[in-house]
Amino acid sequence: MTEVIEHSDNGKPEVEVVKVGESGSAVSVKVYQDVYHQVTGKTEQIRKRYSENLLIEYPEVEQLHYKIKQLCDVHNIVACNESVSIFHEKERKEQFTSFARFKAYNANAASPSLNIVLKYNFSIIPAGLQKPQEYVVTAMLSSRVAMYKKIEEDAPAFMRGQLVGFVAINTAEINVDYADYVIARGFVEAFDEWVKGCKKTPEIKWLSNIQKWSHVIPSTVRLIVAALISYFAFENVHSIFSDNQTTVQLAKFIVIYIGGGYISIAAAGAAGGLIEHSIDSYPILSYLKLNRGDNNLIDEFNGRRRLVLTKFLVGAIFTVVLGILSAKLERFL
């Protein structure tokens, strides 16, 4: 806390001195202003994001911490502090003032982890200089499985499939506020090396390509069924609309093909939507495993693969059945 003292009656300070710190050390206002501008001066920022399907547990987080701290041996660091923040469901947050305190984190917590943020503040004196420079290193790690669960709980049902493809794309991110790019680049490269060494779920490229176009599946299925109905209706026009046919038979033809066509196209859209949802929601594992809630969520997520495959098969089979029924509508005449 800062306290300004020694003011004269006319409002002008007789002694321009401020007390700073817990010890109440007295420094001149000019020195205090210089320190303030030095600490809060403008800095540049470098950022790098990663979309790999990372499988992160506590040992990986600890390794990241040690990797960043190892850079302290390379630089002349005159002051530093750190904090670790964990974000859970329902906007709950836990913050630790050091990594040593984070080691006491309750691993039996039942709330899954959404993100973990490691933040470091360094005051570094570069080689050949005398003034320290301020650096802020922020590393954020995210759990895709926890984000997917949050979407299912918060988003309306008709939006979940579309949102899953856009949310939680980045699983890791590093930001460095810096004065010297070379020093900042060292932190980014250390983080990059750490990401490369993490366990990962291999990317399914063909699935990613299909997911980009999955939104057109319902309309495509509807179009195919409508085309089949139109084709077979056209094939039966000559036999129905002949001089020998009665008005009743003509009415049946119109009712069956219009009513049956409407029902078949609507059902085809539902089947296509089921296929789209199964493609968009296919579970590719990427997680943070820091507590019991994370373990339970990962087990639940693994069990969804069978359900998703079942949905896909049901949608595909239903689409084929609709195509067959579309070809047999004339049998109801």
Tab-separated table of C-alpha atoms in Angstrom:
chain	number	residue	atom	x	y	z
A	1	MET	CA	0.000	0.000	0.000
A	2	THR	CA	1.312	3.490	-0.878
A	3	GLU	CA	0.891	6.483	1.474
A	4	VAL	CA	1.796	10.074	0.606
A	5	ILE	CA	3.055	12.147	3.588
A	6	GLU	CA	4.494	15.530	4.511
A	7	HIS	CA	2.063	18.031	2.945
A	8	SER	CA	2.068	21.738	3.747
A	9	ASP	CA	-0.998	23.819	4.469
A	10	ASN	CA	-1.016	25.468	1.018
A	11	GLY	CA	-1.343	22.109	-0.769
A	12	LYS	CA	2.261	22.008	-2.036
A	13	PRO	CA	4.428	19.193	-0.729
A	14	GLU	CA	7.346	20.322	1.404
A	15	VAL	CA	9.052	16.934	1.088
A	16	GLU	CA	8.178	14.879	-1.996
A	17	VAL	CA	8.408	11.471	-0.361
A	18	VAL	CA	6.211	8.370	-0.482
A	19	LYS	CA	6.247	5.252	1.622
A	20	VAL	CA	6.110	1.979	-0.295
A	21	GLY	CA	5.959	-1.683	0.552
A	22	GLU	CA	5.060	-3.417	3.782
A	23	SER	CA	8.174	-2.047	5.458
A	24	GLY	CA	7.137	1.528	4.673
A	25	SER	CA	10.432	2.434	2.980
A	26	ALA	CA	10.616	6.111	2.002
A	27	VAL	CA	11.495	6.987	-1.589
A	28	SER	CA	11.240	10.210	-3.521
A	29	VAL	CA	8.239	10.801	-5.734
A	30	LYS	CA	10.547	11.080	-8.760
A	31	VAL	CA	12.034	7.638	-8.086
A	32	TYR	CA	8.582	6.219	-7.486
A	33	GLN	CA	7.344	7.658	-10.795
A	34	ASP	CA	10.330	6.200	-12.657
A	35	VAL	CA	9.688	2.770	-11.145
A	36	TYR	CA	5.977	3.019	-11.949
A	37	HIS	CA	6.586	3.879	-15.605
A	38	GLN	CA	9.219	1.164	-15.828
A	39	VAL	CA	6.805	-1.482	-14.559
A	40	THR	CA	3.668	-0.315	-16.392
A	41	GLY	CA	5.321	0.853	-19.586
A	42	LYS	CA	4.097	-0.283	-22.998
A	43	THR	CA	5.001	-3.790	-24.085
A	44	GLU	CA	4.513	-5.902	-27.197
A	45	GLN	CA	2.703	-9.223	-27.208
A	46	ILE	CA	3.319	-12.554	-28.906
A	47	ARG	CA	0.746	-15.353	-28.929
A	48	LYS	CA	0.626	-18.912	-30.204
A	49	ARG	CA	-2.312	-21.312	-30.157
A	50	TYR	CA	-2.501	-25.080	-30.568
A	51	SER	CA	-5.402	-27.301	-31.667
A	52	GLU	CA	-3.819	-30.719	-31.052
A	53	ASN	CA	-5.861	-33.256	-29.099
A	54	LEU	CA	-3.727	-33.041	-25.959
A	55	LEU	CA	-4.067	-35.540	-23.108
A	56	ILE	CA	-2.865	-33.542	-20.100
A	57	GLU	CA	-2.467	-34.836	-16.568
A	58	TYR	CA	-0.775	-33.320	-13.508
A	59	PRO	CA	2.770	-34.524	-14.427
A	60	GLU	CA	2.517	-32.664	-17.769
A	61	VAL	CA	1.439	-29.451	-16.008
A	62	GLU	CA	4.328	-29.818	-13.548
A	63	GLN	CA	6.752	-30.392	-16.404
A	64	LEU	CA	5.527	-27.215	-18.105
A	65	HIS	CA	6.102	-25.244	-14.908
A	66	TYR	CA	9.653	-26.544	-14.536
A	67	LYS	CA	10.399	-25.864	-18.198
A	68	ILE	CA	9.396	-22.214	-17.836
A	69	LYS	CA	11.298	-21.851	-14.572
A	70	GLN	CA	14.424	-23.325	-16.183
A	71	LEU	CA	14.603	-20.250	-18.397
A	72	CYS	CA	15.151	-18.220	-15.235
A	73	ASP	CA	18.651	-19.688	-15.027
A	74	VAL	CA	19.435	-18.226	-18.443
A	75	HIS	CA	18.323	-14.669	-17.642
A	76	ASN	CA	19.156	-12.217	-14.868
A	77	ILE	CA	15.802	-12.136	-13.093
A	78	VAL	CA	15.604	-9.619	-10.271
A	79	ALA	CA	11.975	-10.266	-9.301
A	80	CYS	CA	9.257	-12.745	-10.181
A	81	ASN	CA	5.936	-14.160	-9.041
A	82	GLU	CA	3.515	-16.758	-10.312
A	83	SER	CA	-0.079	-17.896	-9.988
A	84	VAL	CA	-2.117	-20.929	-11.009
A	85	SER	CA	-5.857	-20.663	-11.716
A	86	ILE	CA	-8.249	-23.543	-12.373
A	87	PHE	CA	-11.669	-22.888	-13.898
A	88	HIS	CA	-14.470	-25.372	-13.266
A	89	GLU	CA	-18.073	-25.699	-14.346
A	90	LYS	CA	-20.680	-23.109	-13.294
A	91	GLU	CA	-18.113	-20.276	-13.269
A	92	ARG	CA	-16.250	-21.722	-10.284
A	93	LYS	CA	-12.584	-20.785	-9.982
A	94	GLU	CA	-9.696	-21.787	-7.733
A	95	GLN	CA	-6.554	-19.670	-7.615
A	96	PHE	CA	-3.170	-20.447	-6.074
A	97	THR	CA	-0.456	-17.876	-5.446
A	98	SER	CA	2.349	-20.293	-6.332
A	99	PHE	CA	2.873	-23.652	-7.962
A	100	ALA	CA	3.930	-25.047	-4.598
A	101	ARG	CA	0.467	-24.234	-3.245
A	102	PHE	CA	-1.121	-25.726	-6.356
A	103	LYS	CA	0.482	-29.060	-5.458
A	104	ALA	CA	-1.981	-29.203	-2.574
A	105	TYR	CA	-4.920	-29.030	-5.016
A	106	ASN	CA	-7.785	-31.334	-4.033
A	107	ALA	CA	-7.630	-34.218	-6.518
A	108	ASN	CA	-10.906	-35.606	-5.131
A	109	ALA	CA	-12.944	-32.661	-6.416
A	110	ALA	CA	-16.023	-33.797	-8.352
A	111	SER	CA	-16.248	-30.768	-10.668
A	112	PRO	CA	-14.455	-31.267	-14.028
A	113	SER	CA	-11.745	-28.783	-15.032
A	114	LEU	CA	-12.450	-26.493	-17.986
A	115	ASN	CA	-9.138	-24.606	-18.074
A	116	ILE	CA	-5.940	-24.185	-16.154
A	117	VAL	CA	-3.956	-20.946	-16.447
A	118	LEU	CA	-0.328	-20.575	-15.358
A	119	LYS	CA	0.762	-16.944	-15.138
A	120	TYR	CA	4.309	-15.699	-14.497
A	121	ASN	CA	5.559	-12.148	-14.005
A	122	PHE	CA	9.292	-11.630	-14.532
A	123	SER	CA	11.487	-8.569	-14.118
A	124	ILE	CA	14.551	-9.290	-16.267
A	125	ILE	CA	17.752	-7.317	-16.797
A	126	PRO	CA	18.965	-8.221	-20.314
A	127	ALA	CA	22.682	-8.655	-20.953
A	128	GLY	CA	24.399	-5.320	-21.541
A	129	LEU	CA	21.627	-3.270	-19.932
A	130	GLN	CA	21.080	-1.963	-16.409
A	131	LYS	CA	17.331	-1.301	-16.398
A	132	PRO	CA	14.998	-4.257	-15.820
A	133	GLN	CA	12.301	-5.138	-18.323
A	134	GLU	CA	8.907	-6.578	-17.457
A	135	TYR	CA	7.616	-9.826	-18.964
A	136	VAL	CA	4.270	-11.554	-18.411
A	137	VAL	CA	3.991	-15.193	-19.524
A	138	THR	CA	0.518	-16.729	-19.556
A	139	ALA	CA	-0.058	-20.384	-20.502
A	140	MET	CA	-3.638	-21.646	-20.803
A	141	LEU	CA	-4.606	-25.313	-21.206
A	142	SER	CA	-8.182	-26.356	-22.034
A	143	SER	CA	-10.226	-29.550	-21.791
A	144	ARG	CA	-12.302	-30.271	-24.890
A	145	VAL	CA	-14.404	-32.927	-23.185
A	146	ALA	CA	-15.385	-30.474	-20.445
A	147	MET	CA	-16.252	-27.820	-23.027
A	148	TYR	CA	-18.436	-30.285	-24.947
A	149	LYS	CA	-20.288	-31.151	-21.746
A	150	LYS	CA	-20.820	-27.456	-21.030
A	151	ILE	CA	-22.297	-26.994	-24.516
A	152	GLU	CA	-24.726	-29.855	-23.973
A	153	GLU	CA	-25.897	-28.315	-20.710
A	154	ASP	CA	-26.134	-24.679	-21.834
A	155	ALA	CA	-26.940	-24.632	-25.569
A	156	PRO	CA	-30.384	-25.367	-27.075
A	157	ALA	CA	-30.660	-28.840	-28.601
A	158	PHE	CA	-30.943	-27.560	-32.196
A	159	MET	CA	-27.657	-25.609	-31.877
A	160	ARG	CA	-25.441	-28.190	-30.184
A	161	GLY	CA	-24.221	-29.910	-33.342
A	162	GLN	CA	-23.209	-26.601	-34.951
A	163	LEU	CA	-21.520	-25.250	-31.818
A	164	VAL	CA	-19.438	-28.360	-31.142
A	165	GLY	CA	-17.470	-27.781	-34.328
A	166	PHE	CA	-16.526	-24.227	-33.345
A	167	VAL	CA	-16.026	-24.351	-29.577
A	168	ALA	CA	-12.864	-25.487	-27.829
A	169	ILE	CA	-10.852	-25.583	-31.040
A	170	ASN	CA	-7.717	-24.488	-29.157
A	171	THR	CA	-6.462	-26.794	-26.434
A	172	ALA	CA	-3.346	-24.805	-25.520
A	173	GLU	CA	-2.272	-21.189	-25.791
A	174	ILE	CA	0.686	-19.082	-24.687
A	175	ASN	CA	0.819	-15.275	-24.445
A	176	VAL	CA	3.971	-13.313	-23.697
A	177	ASP	CA	3.975	-9.569	-23.008
A	178	TYR	CA	7.542	-8.502	-23.684
A	179	ALA	CA	10.039	-5.733	-24.259
A	180	ASP	CA	12.689	-7.855	-26.006
A	181	TYR	CA	11.454	-10.237	-28.710
A	182	VAL	CA	14.424	-12.594	-28.394
A	183	ILE	CA	13.687	-13.240	-24.717
A	184	ALA	CA	9.965	-13.664	-25.389
A	185	ARG	CA	10.667	-16.078	-28.210
A	186	GLY	CA	12.532	-18.313	-25.771
A	187	PHE	CA	9.374	-18.751	-23.676
A	188	VAL	CA	7.281	-19.530	-26.766
A	189	GLU	CA	9.793	-22.098	-28.020
A	190	ALA	CA	9.892	-23.769	-24.596
A	191	PHE	CA	6.088	-24.034	-24.620
A	192	ASP	CA	6.149	-25.332	-28.194
A	193	GLU	CA	8.633	-28.017	-27.205
A	194	TRP	CA	6.414	-28.983	-24.273
A	195	VAL	CA	3.340	-29.335	-26.532
A	196	LYS	CA	5.264	-31.570	-28.925
A	197	GLY	CA	6.199	-33.853	-26.026
A	198	CYS	CA	2.639	-34.238	-24.701
A	199	LYS	CA	0.515	-37.325	-25.270
A	200	LYS	CA	-2.076	-36.781	-28.006
A	201	THR	CA	-5.045	-38.449	-29.646
A	202	PRO	CA	-4.238	-38.809	-33.366
A	203	GLU	CA	-6.252	-36.571	-35.657
A	204	ILE	CA	-8.775	-38.280	-37.981
A	205	LYS	CA	-8.343	-36.148	-41.102
A	206	TRP	CA	-11.170	-37.692	-43.113
A	207	LEU	CA	-13.573	-37.053	-40.234
A	208	SER	CA	-12.472	-33.410	-40.025
A	209	ASN	CA	-13.125	-32.982	-43.748
A	210	ILE	CA	-16.592	-34.527	-43.479
A	211	GLN	CA	-17.460	-32.339	-40.468
A	212	LYS	CA	-16.817	-29.220	-42.567
A	213	TRP	CA	-19.683	-30.240	-44.853
A	214	SER	CA	-21.907	-32.161	-42.449
A	215	HIS	CA	-24.445	-29.308	-42.366
A	216	VAL	CA	-25.521	-30.121	-45.957
A	217	ILE	CA	-26.364	-33.773	-45.177
A	218	PRO	CA	-30.036	-33.232	-44.126
A	219	SER	CA	-30.854	-31.137	-47.201
A	220	THR	CA	-28.986	-33.596	-49.470
A	221	VAL	CA	-30.920	-36.576	-48.098
A	222	ARG	CA	-34.214	-34.700	-48.541
A	223	LEU	CA	-33.258	-33.837	-52.111
A	224	ILE	CA	-32.391	-37.462	-52.939
A	225	VAL	CA	-35.684	-38.798	-51.547
A	226	ALA	CA	-37.659	-36.072	-53.351
A	227	ALA	CA	-35.885	-36.923	-56.613
A	228	LEU	CA	-36.682	-40.644	-56.203
A	229	ILE	CA	-40.358	-39.938	-55.523
A	230	SER	CA	-40.569	-37.615	-58.522
A	231	TYR	CA	-38.885	-40.166	-60.778
A	232	PHE	CA	-41.156	-43.069	-59.842
A	233	ALA	CA	-44.231	-40.850	-59.989
A	234	PHE	CA	-43.263	-39.839	-63.512
A	235	GLU	CA	-42.763	-43.505	-64.438
A	236	ASN	CA	-46.359	-44.268	-63.385
A	237	VAL	CA	-48.018	-41.251	-64.990
A	238	HIS	CA	-48.792	-43.051	-68.256
A	239	SER	CA	-50.479	-45.988	-66.549
A	240	ILE	CA	-52.498	-43.845	-64.153
A	241	PHE	CA	-53.550	-40.967	-66.390
A	242	SER	CA	-55.049	-43.079	-69.150
A	243	ASP	CA	-58.568	-43.232	-70.522
A	244	ASN	CA	-59.338	-46.431	-68.610
A	245	GLN	CA	-58.585	-45.049	-65.142
A	246	THR	CA	-61.326	-43.879	-62.833
A	247	THR	CA	-61.444	-40.663	-60.850
A	248	VAL	CA	-60.886	-42.641	-57.661
A	249	GLN	CA	-57.610	-44.054	-58.960
A	250	LEU	CA	-56.467	-40.589	-60.020
A	251	ALA	CA	-57.288	-39.249	-56.565
A	252	LYS	CA	-55.369	-42.094	-54.932
A	253	PHE	CA	-52.357	-41.341	-57.094
A	254	ILE	CA	-52.341	-37.672	-56.118
A	255	VAL	CA	-52.918	-38.330	-52.418
A	256	ILE	CA	-50.337	-41.108	-52.149
A	257	TYR	CA	-47.557	-39.321	-53.988
A	258	ILE	CA	-48.161	-35.890	-52.496
A	259	GLY	CA	-48.877	-37.096	-48.949
A	260	GLY	CA	-46.349	-39.908	-49.043
A	261	GLY	CA	-43.783	-37.623	-50.618
A	262	TYR	CA	-44.257	-34.975	-47.921
A	263	ILE	CA	-43.925	-37.544	-45.120
A	264	SER	CA	-40.921	-39.234	-46.750
A	265	ILE	CA	-39.076	-35.937	-47.304
A	266	ALA	CA	-39.701	-34.838	-43.700
A	267	ALA	CA	-38.505	-38.210	-42.406
A	268	ALA	CA	-35.456	-38.004	-44.688
A	269	GLY	CA	-34.572	-34.644	-43.145
A	270	ALA	CA	-34.769	-36.183	-39.668
A	271	ALA	CA	-32.574	-39.101	-40.737
A	272	GLY	CA	-30.056	-36.717	-42.298
A	273	GLY	CA	-30.051	-34.649	-39.101
A	274	LEU	CA	-29.289	-37.788	-37.109
A	275	ILE	CA	-26.348	-38.556	-39.390
A	276	GLU	CA	-25.114	-34.956	-39.164
A	277	HIS	CA	-25.297	-34.938	-35.363
A	278	SER	CA	-23.438	-38.244	-35.090
A	279	ILE	CA	-20.644	-36.933	-37.342
A	280	ASP	CA	-20.327	-33.591	-35.529
A	281	SER	CA	-20.405	-35.135	-32.063
A	282	TYR	CA	-18.025	-38.027	-32.679
A	283	PRO	CA	-15.864	-37.975	-29.528
A	284	ILE	CA	-12.174	-37.328	-30.159
A	285	LEU	CA	-10.499	-37.423	-26.766
A	286	SER	CA	-8.682	-34.301	-25.526
A	287	TYR	CA	-8.738	-33.529	-21.836
A	288	LEU	CA	-7.319	-32.196	-18.588
A	289	LYS	CA	-7.156	-34.897	-15.934
A	290	LEU	CA	-6.564	-33.165	-12.609
A	291	ASN	CA	-9.310	-34.493	-10.331
A	292	ARG	CA	-11.932	-37.202	-9.845
A	293	GLY	CA	-14.513	-35.209	-11.797
A	294	ASP	CA	-12.212	-35.219	-14.824
A	295	ASN	CA	-11.783	-39.013	-14.556
A	296	ASN	CA	-15.551	-39.557	-14.466
A	297	LEU	CA	-16.122	-37.243	-17.420
A	298	ILE	CA	-13.444	-38.982	-19.511
A	299	ASP	CA	-14.992	-42.398	-18.800
A	300	GLU	CA	-18.399	-41.044	-19.799
A	301	PHE	CA	-16.953	-39.509	-22.951
A	302	ASN	CA	-15.312	-42.779	-23.999
A	303	GLY	CA	-18.649	-44.563	-23.633
A	304	ARG	CA	-20.290	-42.192	-26.112
A	305	ARG	CA	-18.465	-43.584	-29.132
A	306	ARG	CA	-20.726	-46.625	-29.280
A	307	LEU	CA	-23.808	-44.414	-28.972
A	308	VAL	CA	-22.621	-42.088	-31.749
A	309	LEU	CA	-21.894	-44.997	-34.091
A	310	THR	CA	-25.348	-46.421	-33.349
A	311	LYS	CA	-26.970	-43.080	-34.256
A	312	PHE	CA	-25.039	-42.968	-37.511
A	313	LEU	CA	-26.078	-46.512	-38.483
A	314	VAL	CA	-29.729	-45.859	-37.585
A	315	GLY	CA	-29.750	-42.682	-39.688
A	316	ALA	CA	-28.074	-44.404	-42.639
A	317	ILE	CA	-30.383	-47.445	-42.526
A	318	PHE	CA	-33.457	-45.235	-42.189
A	319	THR	CA	-32.353	-43.246	-45.235
A	320	VAL	CA	-32.002	-46.411	-47.309
A	321	VAL	CA	-35.431	-47.639	-46.151
A	322	LEU	CA	-37.000	-44.320	-47.176
A	323	GLY	CA	-35.421	-44.622	-50.598
A	324	ILE	CA	-36.883	-48.096	-51.032
A	325	LEU	CA	-40.330	-46.997	-49.848
A	326	SER	CA	-40.227	-44.076	-52.268
A	327	ALA	CA	-39.809	-46.556	-55.116
A	328	LYS	CA	-42.771	-48.663	-53.929
A	329	LEU	CA	-45.438	-45.986	-53.425
A	330	GLU	CA	-47.310	-47.129	-56.548
A	331	ARG	CA	-48.117	-50.406	-54.809
A	332	PHE	CA	-50.535	-48.547	-52.553
A	333	LEU	CA	-52.657	-47.591	-55.571
